[in-house]
Short mmCIF file of C-alpha atoms in Angstrom, two decimals:
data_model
loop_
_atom_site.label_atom_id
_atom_site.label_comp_id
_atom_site.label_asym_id
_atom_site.label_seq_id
_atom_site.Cartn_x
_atom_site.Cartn_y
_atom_site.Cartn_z
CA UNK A 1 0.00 0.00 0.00
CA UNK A 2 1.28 3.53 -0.90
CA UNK A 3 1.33 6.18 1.28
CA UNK A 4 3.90 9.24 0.41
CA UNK A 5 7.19 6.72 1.87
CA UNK A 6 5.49 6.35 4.88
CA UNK A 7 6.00 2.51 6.08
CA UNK A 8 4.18 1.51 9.66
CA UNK A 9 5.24 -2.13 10.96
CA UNK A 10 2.60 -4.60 12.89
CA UNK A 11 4.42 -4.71 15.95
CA UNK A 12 2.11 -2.14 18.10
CA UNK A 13 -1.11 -3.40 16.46
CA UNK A 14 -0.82 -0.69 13.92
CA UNK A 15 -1.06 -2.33 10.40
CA UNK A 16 2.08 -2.43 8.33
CA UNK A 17 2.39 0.47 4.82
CA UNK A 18 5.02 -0.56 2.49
CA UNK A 19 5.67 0.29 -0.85
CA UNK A 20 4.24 -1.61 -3.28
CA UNK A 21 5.93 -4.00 -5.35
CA UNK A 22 6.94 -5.82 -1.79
CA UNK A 23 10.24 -5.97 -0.51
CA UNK A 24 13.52 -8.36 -0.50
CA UNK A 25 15.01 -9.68 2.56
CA UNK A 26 17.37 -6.95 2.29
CA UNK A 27 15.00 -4.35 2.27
CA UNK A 28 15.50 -2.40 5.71
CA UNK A 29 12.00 -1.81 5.58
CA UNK A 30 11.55 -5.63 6.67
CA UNK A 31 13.17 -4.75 10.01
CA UNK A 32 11.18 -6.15 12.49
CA UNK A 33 11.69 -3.40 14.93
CA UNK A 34 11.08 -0.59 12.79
CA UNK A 35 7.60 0.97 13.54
CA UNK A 36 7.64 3.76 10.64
CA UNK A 37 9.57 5.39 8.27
CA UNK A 38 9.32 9.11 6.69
CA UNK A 39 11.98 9.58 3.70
CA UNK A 40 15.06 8.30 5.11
CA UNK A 41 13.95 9.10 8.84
CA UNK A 42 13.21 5.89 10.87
CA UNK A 43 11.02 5.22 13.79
CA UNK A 44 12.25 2.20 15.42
CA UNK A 45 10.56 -0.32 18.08
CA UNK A 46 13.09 0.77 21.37
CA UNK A 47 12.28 4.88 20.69
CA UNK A 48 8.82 3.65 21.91
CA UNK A 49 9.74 1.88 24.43
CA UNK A 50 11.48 3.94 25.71
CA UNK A 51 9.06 6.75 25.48
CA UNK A 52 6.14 4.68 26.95
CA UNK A 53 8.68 2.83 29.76
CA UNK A 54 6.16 3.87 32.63
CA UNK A 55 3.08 2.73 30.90
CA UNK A 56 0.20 1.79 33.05
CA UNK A 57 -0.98 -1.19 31.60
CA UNK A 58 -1.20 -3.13 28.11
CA UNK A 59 -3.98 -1.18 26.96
CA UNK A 60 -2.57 1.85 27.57
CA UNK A 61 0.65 1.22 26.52
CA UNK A 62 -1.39 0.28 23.19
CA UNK A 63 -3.35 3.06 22.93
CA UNK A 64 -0.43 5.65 23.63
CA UNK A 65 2.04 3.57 21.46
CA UNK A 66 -0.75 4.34 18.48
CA UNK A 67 -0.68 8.60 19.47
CA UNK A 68 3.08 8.43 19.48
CA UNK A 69 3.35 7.00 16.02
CA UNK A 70 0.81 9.58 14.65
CA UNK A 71 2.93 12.44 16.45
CA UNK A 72 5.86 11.42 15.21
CA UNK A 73 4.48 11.12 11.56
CA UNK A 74 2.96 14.62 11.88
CA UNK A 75 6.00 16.56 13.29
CA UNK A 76 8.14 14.67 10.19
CA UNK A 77 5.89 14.75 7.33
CA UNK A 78 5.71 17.97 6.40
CA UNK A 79 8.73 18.39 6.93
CA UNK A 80 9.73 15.85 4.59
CA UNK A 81 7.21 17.16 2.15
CA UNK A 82 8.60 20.99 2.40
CA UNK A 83 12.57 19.46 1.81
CA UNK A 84 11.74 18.52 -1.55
CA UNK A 85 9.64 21.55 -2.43
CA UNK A 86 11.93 24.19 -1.49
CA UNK A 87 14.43 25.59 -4.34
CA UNK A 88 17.37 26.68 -2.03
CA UNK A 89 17.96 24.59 1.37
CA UNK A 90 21.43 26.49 1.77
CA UNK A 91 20.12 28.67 4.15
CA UNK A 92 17.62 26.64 6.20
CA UNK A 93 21.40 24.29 6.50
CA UNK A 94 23.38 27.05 7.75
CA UNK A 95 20.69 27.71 9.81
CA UNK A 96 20.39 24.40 11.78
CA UNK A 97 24.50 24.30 11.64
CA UNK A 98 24.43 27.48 13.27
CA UNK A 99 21.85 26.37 16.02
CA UNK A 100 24.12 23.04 16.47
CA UNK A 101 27.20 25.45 17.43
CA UNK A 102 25.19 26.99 19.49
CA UNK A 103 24.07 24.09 21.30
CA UNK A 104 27.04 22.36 21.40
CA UNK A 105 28.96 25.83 22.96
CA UNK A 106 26.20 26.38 25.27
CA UNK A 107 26.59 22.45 26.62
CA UNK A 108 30.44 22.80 27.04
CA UNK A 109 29.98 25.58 29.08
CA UNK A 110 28.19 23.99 31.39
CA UNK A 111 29.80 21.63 31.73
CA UNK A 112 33.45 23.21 32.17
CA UNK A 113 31.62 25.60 34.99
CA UNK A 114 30.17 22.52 36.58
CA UNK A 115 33.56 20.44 37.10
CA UNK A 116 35.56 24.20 37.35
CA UNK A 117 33.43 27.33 38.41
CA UNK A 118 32.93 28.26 42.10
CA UNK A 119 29.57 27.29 43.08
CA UNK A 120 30.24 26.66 46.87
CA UNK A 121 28.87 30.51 48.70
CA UNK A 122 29.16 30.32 52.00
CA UNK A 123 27.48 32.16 54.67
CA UNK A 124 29.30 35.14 54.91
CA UNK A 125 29.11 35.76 50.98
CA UNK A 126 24.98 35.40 51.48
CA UNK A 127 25.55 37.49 53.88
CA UNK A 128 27.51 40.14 52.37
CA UNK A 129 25.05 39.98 48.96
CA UNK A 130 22.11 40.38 51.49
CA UNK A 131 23.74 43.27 53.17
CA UNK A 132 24.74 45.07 49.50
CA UNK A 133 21.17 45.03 47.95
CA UNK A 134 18.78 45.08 50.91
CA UNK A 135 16.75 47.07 48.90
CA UNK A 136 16.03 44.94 46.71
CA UNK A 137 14.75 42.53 49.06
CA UNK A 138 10.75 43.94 50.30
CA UNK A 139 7.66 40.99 50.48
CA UNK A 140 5.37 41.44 48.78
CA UNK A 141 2.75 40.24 51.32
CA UNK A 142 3.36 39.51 55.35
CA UNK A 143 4.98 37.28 56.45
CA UNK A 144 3.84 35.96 59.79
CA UNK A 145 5.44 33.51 62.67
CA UNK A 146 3.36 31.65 65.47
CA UNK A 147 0.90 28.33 65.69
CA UNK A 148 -1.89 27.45 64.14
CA UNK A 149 -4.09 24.23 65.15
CA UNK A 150 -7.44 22.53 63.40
CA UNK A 151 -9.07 20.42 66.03
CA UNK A 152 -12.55 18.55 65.83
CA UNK A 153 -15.36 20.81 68.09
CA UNK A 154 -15.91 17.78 70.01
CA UNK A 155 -12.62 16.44 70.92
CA UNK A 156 -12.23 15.96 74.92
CA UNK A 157 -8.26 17.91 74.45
CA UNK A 158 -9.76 20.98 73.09
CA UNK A 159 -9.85 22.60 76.18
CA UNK A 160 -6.05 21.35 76.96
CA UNK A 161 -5.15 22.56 73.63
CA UNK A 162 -6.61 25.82 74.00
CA UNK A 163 -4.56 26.41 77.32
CA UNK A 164 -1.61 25.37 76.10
CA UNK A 165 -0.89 26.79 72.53
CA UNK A 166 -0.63 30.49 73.16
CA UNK A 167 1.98 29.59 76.42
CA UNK A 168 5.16 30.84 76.01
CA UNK A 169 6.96 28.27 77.92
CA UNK A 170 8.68 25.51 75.87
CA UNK A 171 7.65 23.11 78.38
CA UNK A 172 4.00 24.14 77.52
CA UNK A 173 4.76 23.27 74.03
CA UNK A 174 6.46 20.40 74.41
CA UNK A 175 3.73 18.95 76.35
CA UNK A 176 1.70 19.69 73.55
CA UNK A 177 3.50 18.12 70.79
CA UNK A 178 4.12 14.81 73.11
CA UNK A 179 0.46 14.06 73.48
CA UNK A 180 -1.67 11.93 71.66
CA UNK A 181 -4.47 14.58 70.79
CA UNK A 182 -8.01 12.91 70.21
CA UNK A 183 -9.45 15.15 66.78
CA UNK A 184 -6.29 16.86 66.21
CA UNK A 185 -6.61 17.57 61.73
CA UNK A 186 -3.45 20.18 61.74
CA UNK A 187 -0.85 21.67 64.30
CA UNK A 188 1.74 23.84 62.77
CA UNK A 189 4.08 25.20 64.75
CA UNK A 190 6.11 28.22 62.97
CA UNK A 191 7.31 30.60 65.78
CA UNK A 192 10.86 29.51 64.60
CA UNK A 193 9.97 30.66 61.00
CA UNK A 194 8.71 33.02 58.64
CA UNK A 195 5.85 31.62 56.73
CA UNK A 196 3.46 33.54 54.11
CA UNK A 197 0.19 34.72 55.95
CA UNK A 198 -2.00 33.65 52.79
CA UNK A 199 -0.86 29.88 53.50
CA UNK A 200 -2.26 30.26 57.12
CA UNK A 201 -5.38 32.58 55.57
CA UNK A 202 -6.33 29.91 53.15
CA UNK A 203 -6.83 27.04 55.85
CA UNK A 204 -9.23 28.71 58.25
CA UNK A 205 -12.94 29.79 56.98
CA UNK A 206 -13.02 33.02 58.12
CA UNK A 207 -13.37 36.49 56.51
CA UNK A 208 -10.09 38.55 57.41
CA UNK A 209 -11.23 41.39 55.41
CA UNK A 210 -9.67 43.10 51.92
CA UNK A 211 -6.71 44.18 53.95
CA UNK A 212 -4.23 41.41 55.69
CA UNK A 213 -1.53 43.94 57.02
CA UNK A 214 -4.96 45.66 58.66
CA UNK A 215 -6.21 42.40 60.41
CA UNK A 216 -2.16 41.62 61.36
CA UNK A 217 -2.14 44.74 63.05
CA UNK A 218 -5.22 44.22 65.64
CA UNK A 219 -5.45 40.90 66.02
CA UNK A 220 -2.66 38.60 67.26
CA UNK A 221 -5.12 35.56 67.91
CA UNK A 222 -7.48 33.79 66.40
CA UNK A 223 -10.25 31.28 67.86
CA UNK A 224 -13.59 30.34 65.44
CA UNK A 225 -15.04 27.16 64.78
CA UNK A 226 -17.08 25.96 61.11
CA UNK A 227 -18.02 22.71 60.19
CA UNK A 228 -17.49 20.73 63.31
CA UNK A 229 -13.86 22.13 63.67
CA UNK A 230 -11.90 24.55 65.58
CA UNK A 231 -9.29 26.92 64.32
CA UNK A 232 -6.76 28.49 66.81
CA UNK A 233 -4.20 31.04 65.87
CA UNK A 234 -1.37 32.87 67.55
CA UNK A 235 0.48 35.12 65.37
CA UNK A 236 3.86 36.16 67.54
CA UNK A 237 5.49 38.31 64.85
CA UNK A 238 4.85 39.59 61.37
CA UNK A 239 6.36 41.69 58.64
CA UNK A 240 4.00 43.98 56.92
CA UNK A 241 4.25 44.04 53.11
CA UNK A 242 6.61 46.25 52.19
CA UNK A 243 9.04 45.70 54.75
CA UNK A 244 12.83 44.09 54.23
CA UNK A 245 12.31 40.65 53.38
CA UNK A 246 14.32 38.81 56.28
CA UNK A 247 17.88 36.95 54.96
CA UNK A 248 16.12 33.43 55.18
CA UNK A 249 13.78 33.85 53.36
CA UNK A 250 16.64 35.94 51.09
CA UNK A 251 18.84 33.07 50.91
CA UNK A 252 17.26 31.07 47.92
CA UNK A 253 16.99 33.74 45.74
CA UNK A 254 20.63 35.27 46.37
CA UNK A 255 22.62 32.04 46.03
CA UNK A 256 20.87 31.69 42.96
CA UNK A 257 21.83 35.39 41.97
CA UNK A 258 25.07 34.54 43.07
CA UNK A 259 25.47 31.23 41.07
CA UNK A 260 23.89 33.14 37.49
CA UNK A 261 26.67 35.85 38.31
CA UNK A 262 29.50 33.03 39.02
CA UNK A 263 28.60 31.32 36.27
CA UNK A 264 28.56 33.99 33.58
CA UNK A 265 31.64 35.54 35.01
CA UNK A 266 33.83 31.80 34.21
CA UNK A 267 31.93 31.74 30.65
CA UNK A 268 33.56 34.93 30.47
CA UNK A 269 37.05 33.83 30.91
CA UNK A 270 36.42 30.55 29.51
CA UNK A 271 36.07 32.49 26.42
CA UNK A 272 38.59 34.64 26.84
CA UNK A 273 40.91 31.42 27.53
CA UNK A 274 39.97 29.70 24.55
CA UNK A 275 40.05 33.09 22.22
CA UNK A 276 43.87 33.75 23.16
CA UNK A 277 45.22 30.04 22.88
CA UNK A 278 43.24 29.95 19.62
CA UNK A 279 45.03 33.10 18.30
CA UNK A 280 48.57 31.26 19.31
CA UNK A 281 48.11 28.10 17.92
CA UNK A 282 46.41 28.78 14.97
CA UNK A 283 43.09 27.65 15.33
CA UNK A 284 42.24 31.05 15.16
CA UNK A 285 42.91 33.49 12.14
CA UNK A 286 41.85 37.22 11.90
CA UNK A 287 42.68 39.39 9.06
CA UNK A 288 40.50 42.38 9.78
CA UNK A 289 40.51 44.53 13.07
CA UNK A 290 38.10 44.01 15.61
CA UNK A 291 38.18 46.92 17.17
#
């Protein structure tokens, strides 16, 4: 059966398209494990198995083996089609030999900065960053630290829990942690942290109003109850939005600044390196200024 080169074997329940005419036993199109072929591009049995390695189950492996074929037929054929259609291909090849350099520069790179660049900062170099651009660094929405618990209305600890959670004394705290709390659905304990007030906001049904920094500011405790829970909040501390984002939360996003800025700055002399021992070796040859 013709069908524009396109040849689809058996092996995934998909019925074979040769040529006609038929084939010799040295036809490569009698490969077993070849699943389709576009022009001279070939779709063979272990590209699909690896592609569809996690399958769920013999129908499904099936059924997605089927969509893979099509989408790799689509994404070729008119390709294939436009390749024989176009006068001039001498710029669509410098094209893709450009975006191979490109690809191949851009993966040496990475890896030389990998096994050579500095990507170790410590603390001090945080730190330092942190201090340098503390401008930079404002939330965008508070920030809050303190406790939060979700407790069923009729569990027999409520009223232990209730005494104990706002206590300042770590023994008060530990006592509540070590027991085996009948209804207990959450207990987060964040005094230690900085956590964003919209993940606390979003677990208790509750209307705080349009403005969070406003309900931050006059209430430091919480208690309400809906749908056969109990919510309990202590708020200790909290940043308003606007205010200097602290250095742990900081941290991420500077060590990655820091790594983008190490990183660019050995590219830079990687280049440099390889420019000068090209120019005296020979691998490099300039006959016009370039500068």
């Amino acid at each position: 059966m013709k069908h524009t080169g396109i040849v689809i074997a058996s092996c995934l329940l998909i019925a074979a398209l040769t040529f006609a005419g038929g084939c010799s036993a040295d036809n490569p199109d009698n490969d077993p494990d070849l699943i389709a072929r576009i022009g001279k591009q070939r779709l063979m049995r272990n590209e699909i198995d690896k592609a569809l390695a996690h399958r769920l189950s013999d129908q499904d492996s099936t059924r997605l083996a089927r969509a893979y074929v099509r989408s790799w037929i689509d994404s070729r054929i008119m390709g294939e089609v436009a390749i024989r259609n176009i006068p001039d291909m001498s710029e669509i090849d410098r094209m893709v030999n450009d975006y191979r350099n490109e690809l191949i520069a851009w993966e040496y790179r990475r890896l030389m900065f990998m096994q050579h660049g500095d990507r170790d900062f410590p603390a001090d170099s945080v730190q330092a960053y942190y201090d340098r651009h503390i401008r930079d660094f404002k939330i965008e929405r508070p920030l809050v630290k303190g406790v939060y618990i979700k407790i069923a209305d009729n569990s027999p600890s409520l009223a232990k829990v209730k005494k104990l959670y706002r206590s300042t004394r770590d023994a008060d705290i530990d006592r509540l942690e070590k027991q085996d709390l009948e209804g207990l659905i959450h207990y987060d304990y964040f005094r230690d942290h900085w956590v964003d007030w919209e993940q606390i906001e979003t677990r208790i049904p509750y209307d705080f109003g349009q403005s969070p920094d406003l309900f931050l500011s006059q209430h430091r405790h919480l208690e309400t109850s809906a749908n056969g829970y109990t919510h309990l909040l202590e708020i200790t501390e909290y940043l308003r939005t606007g205010s200097t984002m602290p250095l742990e939360r900081a941290e991420e996003r500077i060590r990655r600044d820091l790594f983008n800025r190490s990183r660019q700055e050995y590219e830079e002399r990687l280049r440099l390196e390889l420019y000068n021992k090209g120019l005296s070796d020979g691998t490099i040859l300039i006959k016009t200024p370039l500068d």
